[in-house]
């Protein structure tokens, strides 16, 4: 009875009950009702249009997916090349000279991560396979006390060969 009483009070004030939700009533004025009749539910139309546009964009992206993935692959490779080129310039790296045979000749090589930390100790390393001209050492034996750089030297050789 109390809800009907409140509803009649609002109707008398020119408000029409639209619906009840969780114990609350939602009302609309006559002007609001006429605007709804004239323009409809604009928010719903905007959301519908937005959904339509997003779906249209999704279909366009899917239609071009192969080209987009190809472009992504090319751009990723270009990004890597540019990053290496930038690092080469900043750290004065040189291009290796590749020769026939199994030999490694590093002069003044250094571990790139330690270079970034300014703890740079350049090292040489020369290794050749048996029977190579200008034969050098076939094996290196690294000895020294703990924390003397043996692991850093091995990693420096490995990273230099990898890069």
Short mmCIF file of N, CA and C in Angstrom, two decimals:
data_model
loop_
_atom_site.label_atom_id
_atom_site.label_comp_id
_atom_site.label_asym_id
_atom_site.label_seq_id
_atom_site.Cartn_x
_atom_site.Cartn_y
_atom_site.Cartn_z
N UNK A 1 0.82 -1.19 0.00
CA UNK A 1 0.00 0.00 0.00
C UNK A 1 0.87 1.27 0.00
N UNK A 2 1.97 1.20 0.74
CA UNK A 2 2.84 2.37 0.82
C UNK A 2 3.45 2.67 -0.56
N UNK A 3 3.85 1.62 -1.31
CA UNK A 3 4.45 1.82 -2.64
C UNK A 3 3.43 2.45 -3.58
N UNK A 4 2.17 2.03 -3.49
CA UNK A 4 1.12 2.62 -4.34
C UNK A 4 0.92 4.08 -3.98
N UNK A 5 0.96 4.41 -2.69
CA UNK A 5 0.80 5.79 -2.23
C UNK A 5 1.92 6.66 -2.81
N UNK A 6 3.18 6.18 -2.70
CA UNK A 6 4.32 6.93 -3.22
C UNK A 6 4.20 7.07 -4.73
N UNK A 7 3.80 6.01 -5.42
CA UNK A 7 3.65 6.04 -6.87
C UNK A 7 2.61 7.08 -7.28
N UNK A 8 1.49 7.16 -6.55
CA UNK A 8 0.46 8.16 -6.87
C UNK A 8 0.98 9.57 -6.66
N UNK A 9 1.82 9.78 -5.61
CA UNK A 9 2.40 11.09 -5.36
C UNK A 9 3.29 11.53 -6.52
N UNK A 10 4.09 10.60 -7.02
CA UNK A 10 4.97 10.93 -8.15
C UNK A 10 4.17 11.18 -9.42
N UNK A 11 3.14 10.38 -9.64
CA UNK A 11 2.30 10.57 -10.84
C UNK A 11 1.62 11.93 -10.77
N UNK A 12 1.24 12.35 -9.58
CA UNK A 12 0.61 13.65 -9.42
C UNK A 12 1.61 14.76 -9.73
N UNK A 13 2.90 14.50 -9.53
CA UNK A 13 3.93 15.49 -9.80
C UNK A 13 4.38 15.44 -11.26
N UNK A 14 3.70 14.64 -12.09
CA UNK A 14 4.04 14.57 -13.51
C UNK A 14 5.09 13.53 -13.84
N UNK A 15 5.36 12.61 -12.93
CA UNK A 15 6.34 11.55 -13.17
C UNK A 15 5.61 10.22 -13.34
N UNK A 16 5.98 9.46 -14.36
CA UNK A 16 5.36 8.15 -14.61
C UNK A 16 6.36 7.07 -14.24
N UNK A 17 5.90 6.09 -13.47
CA UNK A 17 6.76 4.97 -13.06
C UNK A 17 7.14 4.15 -14.28
N UNK A 18 8.42 3.88 -14.42
CA UNK A 18 8.89 3.06 -15.54
C UNK A 18 9.09 1.62 -15.10
N UNK A 19 9.79 1.43 -13.95
CA UNK A 19 9.99 0.07 -13.43
C UNK A 19 10.51 0.16 -12.01
N UNK A 20 10.45 -0.97 -11.30
CA UNK A 20 11.01 -1.12 -9.95
C UNK A 20 12.22 -2.02 -10.06
N UNK A 21 13.25 -1.68 -9.30
CA UNK A 21 14.43 -2.54 -9.25
C UNK A 21 15.04 -2.42 -7.87
N UNK A 22 15.20 -3.56 -7.20
CA UNK A 22 15.80 -3.63 -5.87
C UNK A 22 15.15 -2.63 -4.91
N UNK A 23 13.85 -2.59 -4.92
CA UNK A 23 13.12 -1.75 -3.99
C UNK A 23 13.07 -0.28 -4.36
N UNK A 24 13.58 0.09 -5.51
CA UNK A 24 13.57 1.49 -5.93
C UNK A 24 12.74 1.62 -7.19
N UNK A 25 12.02 2.72 -7.28
CA UNK A 25 11.23 2.99 -8.48
C UNK A 25 11.93 3.97 -9.39
N UNK A 26 11.80 3.75 -10.69
CA UNK A 26 12.40 4.63 -11.68
C UNK A 26 11.28 5.31 -12.46
N UNK A 27 11.33 6.66 -12.48
CA UNK A 27 10.26 7.46 -13.06
C UNK A 27 10.76 8.26 -14.24
N UNK A 28 9.80 8.72 -15.06
CA UNK A 28 10.15 9.52 -16.23
C UNK A 28 9.13 10.64 -16.35
N UNK A 29 9.63 11.84 -16.73
CA UNK A 29 8.72 12.97 -16.93
C UNK A 29 8.07 12.86 -18.31
N UNK A 30 7.04 13.65 -18.53
CA UNK A 30 6.35 13.66 -19.83
C UNK A 30 7.31 14.15 -20.92
N UNK A 31 8.13 15.15 -20.59
CA UNK A 31 9.10 15.67 -21.56
C UNK A 31 10.11 14.59 -21.94
N UNK A 32 10.57 13.84 -20.95
CA UNK A 32 11.53 12.76 -21.20
C UNK A 32 10.88 11.69 -22.08
N UNK A 33 9.61 11.38 -21.81
CA UNK A 33 8.89 10.38 -22.62
C UNK A 33 8.75 10.86 -24.05
N UNK A 34 8.48 12.16 -24.26
CA UNK A 34 8.35 12.67 -25.63
C UNK A 34 9.69 12.64 -26.36
N UNK A 35 10.78 12.94 -25.64
CA UNK A 35 12.11 12.85 -26.25
C UNK A 35 12.45 11.40 -26.62
N UNK A 36 12.07 10.45 -25.75
CA UNK A 36 12.27 9.04 -26.08
C UNK A 36 11.50 8.65 -27.33
N UNK A 37 10.26 9.15 -27.43
CA UNK A 37 9.45 8.85 -28.62
C UNK A 37 10.09 9.44 -29.88
N UNK A 38 10.63 10.66 -29.74
CA UNK A 38 11.19 11.34 -30.90
C UNK A 38 12.56 10.75 -31.30
N UNK A 39 13.44 10.51 -30.32
CA UNK A 39 14.81 10.09 -30.62
C UNK A 39 15.11 8.64 -30.28
N UNK A 40 14.28 8.03 -29.48
CA UNK A 40 14.54 6.66 -29.06
C UNK A 40 15.60 6.61 -27.97
N UNK A 41 16.08 5.43 -27.72
CA UNK A 41 17.09 5.22 -26.68
C UNK A 41 18.46 5.46 -27.32
N UNK A 42 18.97 6.68 -27.20
CA UNK A 42 20.21 7.08 -27.87
C UNK A 42 21.40 6.28 -27.34
N UNK A 43 21.47 6.04 -26.04
CA UNK A 43 22.59 5.30 -25.47
C UNK A 43 22.66 3.90 -26.06
N UNK A 44 21.52 3.24 -26.16
CA UNK A 44 21.50 1.89 -26.75
C UNK A 44 21.89 1.93 -28.22
N UNK A 45 21.42 2.94 -28.95
CA UNK A 45 21.79 3.06 -30.36
C UNK A 45 23.29 3.32 -30.50
N UNK A 46 23.85 4.15 -29.60
CA UNK A 46 25.29 4.40 -29.65
C UNK A 46 26.08 3.12 -29.37
N UNK A 47 25.64 2.35 -28.39
CA UNK A 47 26.32 1.09 -28.08
C UNK A 47 26.20 0.10 -29.23
N UNK A 48 25.03 0.04 -29.86
CA UNK A 48 24.84 -0.84 -31.01
C UNK A 48 25.77 -0.44 -32.15
N UNK A 49 25.86 0.87 -32.41
CA UNK A 49 26.73 1.36 -33.47
C UNK A 49 28.19 1.06 -33.15
N UNK A 50 28.58 1.27 -31.89
CA UNK A 50 29.95 0.97 -31.48
C UNK A 50 30.25 -0.51 -31.68
N UNK A 51 29.35 -1.39 -31.28
CA UNK A 51 29.54 -2.83 -31.46
C UNK A 51 29.66 -3.18 -32.94
N UNK A 52 28.83 -2.55 -33.76
CA UNK A 52 28.87 -2.79 -35.20
C UNK A 52 30.23 -2.35 -35.78
N UNK A 53 30.70 -1.18 -35.37
CA UNK A 53 31.98 -0.68 -35.87
C UNK A 53 33.14 -1.57 -35.43
N UNK A 54 33.13 -2.02 -34.18
CA UNK A 54 34.19 -2.89 -33.68
C UNK A 54 34.18 -4.21 -34.44
N UNK A 55 33.00 -4.76 -34.66
CA UNK A 55 32.89 -6.02 -35.41
C UNK A 55 33.38 -5.82 -36.85
N UNK A 56 33.04 -4.71 -37.47
CA UNK A 56 33.49 -4.41 -38.82
C UNK A 56 35.03 -4.31 -38.86
N UNK A 57 35.61 -3.65 -37.86
CA UNK A 57 37.06 -3.54 -37.77
C UNK A 57 37.69 -4.92 -37.57
N UNK A 58 37.09 -5.74 -36.72
CA UNK A 58 37.61 -7.10 -36.50
C UNK A 58 37.63 -7.89 -37.81
N UNK A 59 36.57 -7.79 -38.59
CA UNK A 59 36.50 -8.51 -39.86
C UNK A 59 37.57 -8.01 -40.83
N UNK A 60 37.81 -6.71 -40.85
CA UNK A 60 38.85 -6.16 -41.72
C UNK A 60 40.23 -6.65 -41.29
N UNK A 61 40.47 -6.68 -39.98
CA UNK A 61 41.76 -7.16 -39.47
C UNK A 61 41.93 -8.63 -39.82
N UNK A 62 40.88 -9.42 -39.62
CA UNK A 62 40.96 -10.85 -39.93
C UNK A 62 41.18 -11.08 -41.42
N UNK A 63 40.59 -10.26 -42.26
CA UNK A 63 40.77 -10.40 -43.70
C UNK A 63 42.21 -10.10 -44.11
N UNK A 64 42.90 -9.28 -43.33
CA UNK A 64 44.28 -8.91 -43.64
C UNK A 64 45.28 -9.58 -42.70
N UNK A 65 44.84 -10.61 -42.00
CA UNK A 65 45.67 -11.22 -40.96
C UNK A 65 47.00 -11.74 -41.51
N UNK A 66 46.98 -12.38 -42.64
CA UNK A 66 48.22 -12.93 -43.22
C UNK A 66 49.21 -11.81 -43.50
N UNK A 67 48.76 -10.72 -44.10
CA UNK A 67 49.65 -9.60 -44.39
C UNK A 67 50.14 -8.95 -43.11
N UNK A 68 49.28 -8.84 -42.11
CA UNK A 68 49.67 -8.24 -40.83
C UNK A 68 50.73 -9.09 -40.13
N UNK A 69 50.57 -10.41 -40.16
CA UNK A 69 51.55 -11.29 -39.54
C UNK A 69 52.89 -11.23 -40.28
N UNK A 70 52.83 -11.14 -41.61
CA UNK A 70 54.06 -10.99 -42.40
C UNK A 70 54.77 -9.68 -42.03
N UNK A 71 53.99 -8.60 -41.94
CA UNK A 71 54.57 -7.30 -41.58
C UNK A 71 55.15 -7.35 -40.17
N UNK A 72 54.47 -8.01 -39.26
CA UNK A 72 54.96 -8.13 -37.89
C UNK A 72 56.30 -8.86 -37.88
N UNK A 73 56.41 -9.92 -38.65
CA UNK A 73 57.65 -10.69 -38.71
C UNK A 73 58.79 -9.84 -39.25
N UNK A 74 58.53 -9.10 -40.33
CA UNK A 74 59.55 -8.24 -40.92
C UNK A 74 59.96 -7.14 -39.94
N UNK A 75 58.98 -6.55 -39.27
CA UNK A 75 59.29 -5.48 -38.32
C UNK A 75 60.07 -6.01 -37.11
N UNK A 76 59.75 -7.21 -36.66
CA UNK A 76 60.49 -7.80 -35.54
C UNK A 76 61.95 -8.04 -35.93
N UNK A 77 62.17 -8.55 -37.16
CA UNK A 77 63.54 -8.77 -37.62
C UNK A 77 64.27 -7.44 -37.77
N UNK A 78 63.60 -6.45 -38.32
CA UNK A 78 64.20 -5.12 -38.47
C UNK A 78 64.54 -4.53 -37.11
N UNK A 79 63.67 -4.71 -36.13
CA UNK A 79 63.92 -4.22 -34.77
C UNK A 79 65.19 -4.86 -34.19
N UNK A 80 65.33 -6.16 -34.39
CA UNK A 80 66.54 -6.85 -33.90
C UNK A 80 67.79 -6.34 -34.60
N UNK A 81 67.72 -6.17 -35.90
CA UNK A 81 68.87 -5.68 -36.66
C UNK A 81 69.26 -4.27 -36.19
N UNK A 82 68.25 -3.41 -36.02
CA UNK A 82 68.53 -2.05 -35.56
C UNK A 82 69.10 -2.03 -34.14
N UNK A 83 68.60 -2.91 -33.28
CA UNK A 83 69.12 -2.99 -31.91
C UNK A 83 70.58 -3.43 -31.92
N UNK A 84 70.91 -4.43 -32.75
CA UNK A 84 72.30 -4.87 -32.84
C UNK A 84 73.18 -3.79 -33.45
N UNK A 85 72.67 -3.08 -34.45
CA UNK A 85 73.45 -2.01 -35.07
C UNK A 85 73.70 -0.89 -34.07
N UNK A 86 72.69 -0.55 -33.29
CA UNK A 86 72.85 0.49 -32.27
C UNK A 86 73.88 0.07 -31.23
N UNK A 87 73.79 -1.18 -30.78
CA UNK A 87 74.76 -1.69 -29.81
C UNK A 87 76.16 -1.71 -30.40
N UNK A 88 76.27 -2.08 -31.68
CA UNK A 88 77.59 -2.11 -32.33
C UNK A 88 78.22 -0.72 -32.37
N UNK A 89 77.41 0.29 -32.65
CA UNK A 89 77.92 1.66 -32.70
C UNK A 89 78.30 2.13 -31.29
N UNK A 90 77.39 1.93 -30.34
CA UNK A 90 77.64 2.42 -28.98
C UNK A 90 78.84 1.75 -28.32
N UNK A 91 79.04 0.45 -28.61
CA UNK A 91 80.10 -0.30 -27.93
C UNK A 91 81.31 -0.57 -28.82
N UNK A 92 81.31 0.05 -30.01
CA UNK A 92 82.43 -0.09 -30.95
C UNK A 92 82.71 -1.56 -31.29
N UNK A 93 81.65 -2.29 -31.56
CA UNK A 93 81.80 -3.69 -31.96
C UNK A 93 82.20 -3.76 -33.42
N UNK A 94 82.93 -4.79 -33.79
CA UNK A 94 83.36 -4.94 -35.18
C UNK A 94 82.77 -6.22 -35.75
N UNK A 95 82.63 -6.21 -37.05
CA UNK A 95 82.09 -7.38 -37.75
C UNK A 95 83.17 -8.46 -37.81
N UNK A 96 82.80 -9.70 -37.52
CA UNK A 96 83.82 -10.75 -37.57
C UNK A 96 84.22 -11.07 -39.01
N UNK A 97 85.42 -11.56 -39.16
CA UNK A 97 85.88 -12.03 -40.46
C UNK A 97 85.75 -13.54 -40.42
N UNK A 98 84.89 -14.07 -41.27
CA UNK A 98 84.65 -15.51 -41.30
C UNK A 98 85.61 -16.13 -42.32
N UNK A 99 86.29 -17.19 -41.89
CA UNK A 99 87.26 -17.88 -42.75
C UNK A 99 86.88 -19.34 -42.86
N UNK A 100 87.42 -20.00 -43.89
CA UNK A 100 87.22 -21.44 -44.01
C UNK A 100 88.02 -22.13 -42.91
N UNK A 101 87.49 -23.20 -42.40
CA UNK A 101 88.20 -23.94 -41.38
C UNK A 101 87.63 -23.67 -40.00
N UNK A 102 88.16 -24.40 -39.05
CA UNK A 102 87.68 -24.30 -37.67
C UNK A 102 88.71 -23.56 -36.84
N UNK A 103 88.59 -22.26 -36.81
CA UNK A 103 89.51 -21.49 -35.97
C UNK A 103 88.77 -20.30 -35.36
N UNK A 104 89.30 -19.87 -34.23
CA UNK A 104 88.73 -18.74 -33.51
C UNK A 104 89.90 -17.87 -33.08
N UNK A 105 89.82 -16.60 -33.44
CA UNK A 105 90.89 -15.67 -33.08
C UNK A 105 90.25 -14.38 -32.60
N UNK A 106 90.17 -14.22 -31.29
CA UNK A 106 89.59 -13.03 -30.68
C UNK A 106 90.71 -12.16 -30.12
N UNK A 107 90.64 -10.89 -30.42
CA UNK A 107 91.64 -9.96 -29.91
C UNK A 107 90.93 -8.82 -29.18
N UNK A 108 91.25 -8.68 -27.93
CA UNK A 108 90.65 -7.60 -27.15
C UNK A 108 89.15 -7.78 -26.93
N UNK A 109 88.69 -9.02 -26.91
CA UNK A 109 87.27 -9.29 -26.71
C UNK A 109 86.91 -9.06 -25.24
N UNK A 110 85.66 -8.74 -24.99
CA UNK A 110 85.20 -8.51 -23.62
C UNK A 110 83.75 -8.95 -23.49
N UNK A 111 83.37 -9.24 -22.27
CA UNK A 111 82.01 -9.70 -21.97
C UNK A 111 81.07 -8.50 -22.07
N UNK A 112 80.04 -8.54 -22.95
CA UNK A 112 79.20 -7.36 -23.16
C UNK A 112 78.43 -6.89 -21.93
N UNK A 113 78.02 -7.79 -21.07
CA UNK A 113 77.27 -7.36 -19.89
C UNK A 113 78.19 -6.69 -18.87
N UNK A 114 79.42 -7.17 -18.78
CA UNK A 114 80.35 -6.52 -17.86
C UNK A 114 80.81 -5.18 -18.41
N UNK A 115 80.84 -5.07 -19.72
CA UNK A 115 81.18 -3.78 -20.34
C UNK A 115 80.14 -2.73 -19.93
N UNK A 116 78.86 -3.15 -19.90
CA UNK A 116 77.79 -2.23 -19.51
C UNK A 116 77.95 -1.80 -18.06
N UNK A 117 78.53 -2.67 -17.23
CA UNK A 117 78.73 -2.34 -15.82
C UNK A 117 80.09 -1.69 -15.58
N UNK A 118 80.83 -1.36 -16.65
CA UNK A 118 82.14 -0.70 -16.58
C UNK A 118 83.18 -1.55 -15.86
N UNK A 119 83.04 -2.87 -15.93
CA UNK A 119 84.04 -3.76 -15.34
C UNK A 119 84.72 -4.52 -16.48
N UNK A 120 85.28 -3.79 -17.40
CA UNK A 120 85.78 -4.32 -18.66
C UNK A 120 87.22 -4.79 -18.54
N UNK A 121 87.46 -6.06 -18.92
CA UNK A 121 88.82 -6.58 -19.02
C UNK A 121 88.91 -7.27 -20.37
N UNK A 122 89.56 -6.64 -21.36
CA UNK A 122 89.66 -7.27 -22.68
C UNK A 122 90.59 -8.48 -22.64
N UNK A 123 90.23 -9.51 -23.44
CA UNK A 123 91.01 -10.75 -23.48
C UNK A 123 91.17 -11.21 -24.91
N UNK A 124 92.24 -11.96 -25.15
CA UNK A 124 92.47 -12.60 -26.44
C UNK A 124 92.17 -14.09 -26.30
N UNK A 125 91.81 -14.71 -27.40
CA UNK A 125 91.58 -16.15 -27.42
C UNK A 125 91.86 -16.63 -28.84
N UNK A 126 92.73 -17.63 -28.96
CA UNK A 126 93.04 -18.18 -30.28
C UNK A 126 93.00 -19.70 -30.19
N UNK A 127 92.07 -20.27 -30.95
CA UNK A 127 91.90 -21.73 -30.99
C UNK A 127 91.81 -22.17 -32.44
N UNK A 128 92.42 -23.31 -32.75
CA UNK A 128 92.35 -23.87 -34.11
C UNK A 128 92.17 -25.37 -34.01
N UNK A 129 91.55 -25.93 -35.03
CA UNK A 129 91.41 -27.37 -35.13
C UNK A 129 92.74 -27.96 -35.57
N UNK A 130 92.98 -29.25 -35.30
CA UNK A 130 94.23 -29.87 -35.74
C UNK A 130 94.40 -29.77 -37.25
N UNK A 131 95.60 -29.53 -37.69
CA UNK A 131 95.89 -29.47 -39.11
C UNK A 131 95.59 -28.14 -39.76
N UNK A 132 95.10 -27.16 -39.02
CA UNK A 132 94.82 -25.84 -39.58
C UNK A 132 96.13 -25.12 -39.83
N UNK A 133 96.19 -24.34 -40.92
CA UNK A 133 97.39 -23.53 -41.10
C UNK A 133 97.50 -22.51 -39.97
N UNK A 134 98.67 -22.11 -39.69
CA UNK A 134 98.92 -21.20 -38.58
C UNK A 134 98.31 -21.75 -37.29
N UNK A 135 98.59 -23.02 -37.06
CA UNK A 135 97.98 -23.71 -35.92
C UNK A 135 98.28 -22.99 -34.62
N UNK A 136 97.25 -22.82 -33.86
CA UNK A 136 97.37 -22.23 -32.53
C UNK A 136 96.99 -23.31 -31.53
N UNK A 137 96.64 -22.91 -30.37
CA UNK A 137 96.23 -23.88 -29.35
C UNK A 137 94.94 -24.58 -29.78
N UNK A 138 94.86 -25.89 -29.47
CA UNK A 138 93.63 -26.64 -29.74
C UNK A 138 92.75 -26.65 -28.50
N UNK A 139 93.32 -26.31 -27.38
CA UNK A 139 92.57 -26.35 -26.13
C UNK A 139 93.17 -25.32 -25.19
N UNK A 140 92.33 -24.76 -24.38
CA UNK A 140 92.79 -23.85 -23.33
C UNK A 140 92.45 -24.46 -21.99
N UNK A 141 93.35 -24.37 -21.06
CA UNK A 141 93.12 -24.81 -19.70
C UNK A 141 93.12 -23.57 -18.82
N UNK A 142 91.97 -23.25 -18.26
CA UNK A 142 91.84 -22.05 -17.43
C UNK A 142 91.98 -22.44 -15.97
N UNK A 143 92.90 -21.81 -15.31
CA UNK A 143 93.09 -22.06 -13.88
C UNK A 143 93.16 -20.71 -13.17
N UNK A 144 92.96 -20.76 -11.91
CA UNK A 144 93.05 -19.54 -11.11
C UNK A 144 92.19 -19.64 -9.87
N UNK A 145 92.37 -18.73 -8.96
CA UNK A 145 91.58 -18.76 -7.72
C UNK A 145 90.12 -18.43 -7.99
N UNK A 146 89.31 -18.69 -6.99
CA UNK A 146 87.89 -18.35 -7.10
C UNK A 146 87.74 -16.86 -7.40
N UNK A 147 86.71 -16.53 -8.20
CA UNK A 147 86.38 -15.15 -8.55
C UNK A 147 87.51 -14.46 -9.32
N UNK A 148 88.29 -15.23 -10.09
CA UNK A 148 89.37 -14.61 -10.86
C UNK A 148 88.99 -14.37 -12.31
N UNK A 149 87.77 -14.79 -12.72
CA UNK A 149 87.30 -14.48 -14.07
C UNK A 149 87.27 -15.65 -15.04
N UNK A 150 87.47 -16.88 -14.55
CA UNK A 150 87.46 -18.04 -15.46
C UNK A 150 86.11 -18.18 -16.16
N UNK A 151 85.02 -18.12 -15.41
CA UNK A 151 83.68 -18.25 -15.98
C UNK A 151 83.37 -17.08 -16.90
N UNK A 152 83.77 -15.90 -16.50
CA UNK A 152 83.54 -14.72 -17.34
C UNK A 152 84.26 -14.88 -18.67
N UNK A 153 85.48 -15.41 -18.64
CA UNK A 153 86.26 -15.62 -19.86
C UNK A 153 85.53 -16.61 -20.77
N UNK A 154 85.07 -17.72 -20.22
CA UNK A 154 84.36 -18.72 -21.02
C UNK A 154 83.07 -18.15 -21.61
N UNK A 155 82.35 -17.42 -20.80
CA UNK A 155 81.11 -16.80 -21.30
C UNK A 155 81.40 -15.73 -22.34
N UNK A 156 82.49 -14.99 -22.16
CA UNK A 156 82.87 -13.98 -23.15
C UNK A 156 83.14 -14.63 -24.50
N UNK A 157 83.84 -15.76 -24.51
CA UNK A 157 84.11 -16.47 -25.76
C UNK A 157 82.80 -16.96 -26.37
N UNK A 158 81.94 -17.55 -25.56
CA UNK A 158 80.67 -18.08 -26.07
C UNK A 158 79.76 -16.99 -26.62
N UNK A 159 79.60 -15.91 -25.89
CA UNK A 159 78.73 -14.81 -26.35
C UNK A 159 79.30 -14.17 -27.60
N UNK A 160 80.62 -13.99 -27.64
CA UNK A 160 81.24 -13.39 -28.82
C UNK A 160 81.00 -14.27 -30.06
N UNK A 161 81.16 -15.58 -29.90
CA UNK A 161 80.89 -16.49 -31.03
C UNK A 161 79.42 -16.44 -31.43
N UNK A 162 78.54 -16.39 -30.46
CA UNK A 162 77.11 -16.35 -30.76
C UNK A 162 76.72 -15.08 -31.51
N UNK A 163 77.21 -13.94 -31.02
CA UNK A 163 76.86 -12.68 -31.65
C UNK A 163 77.52 -12.55 -33.02
#
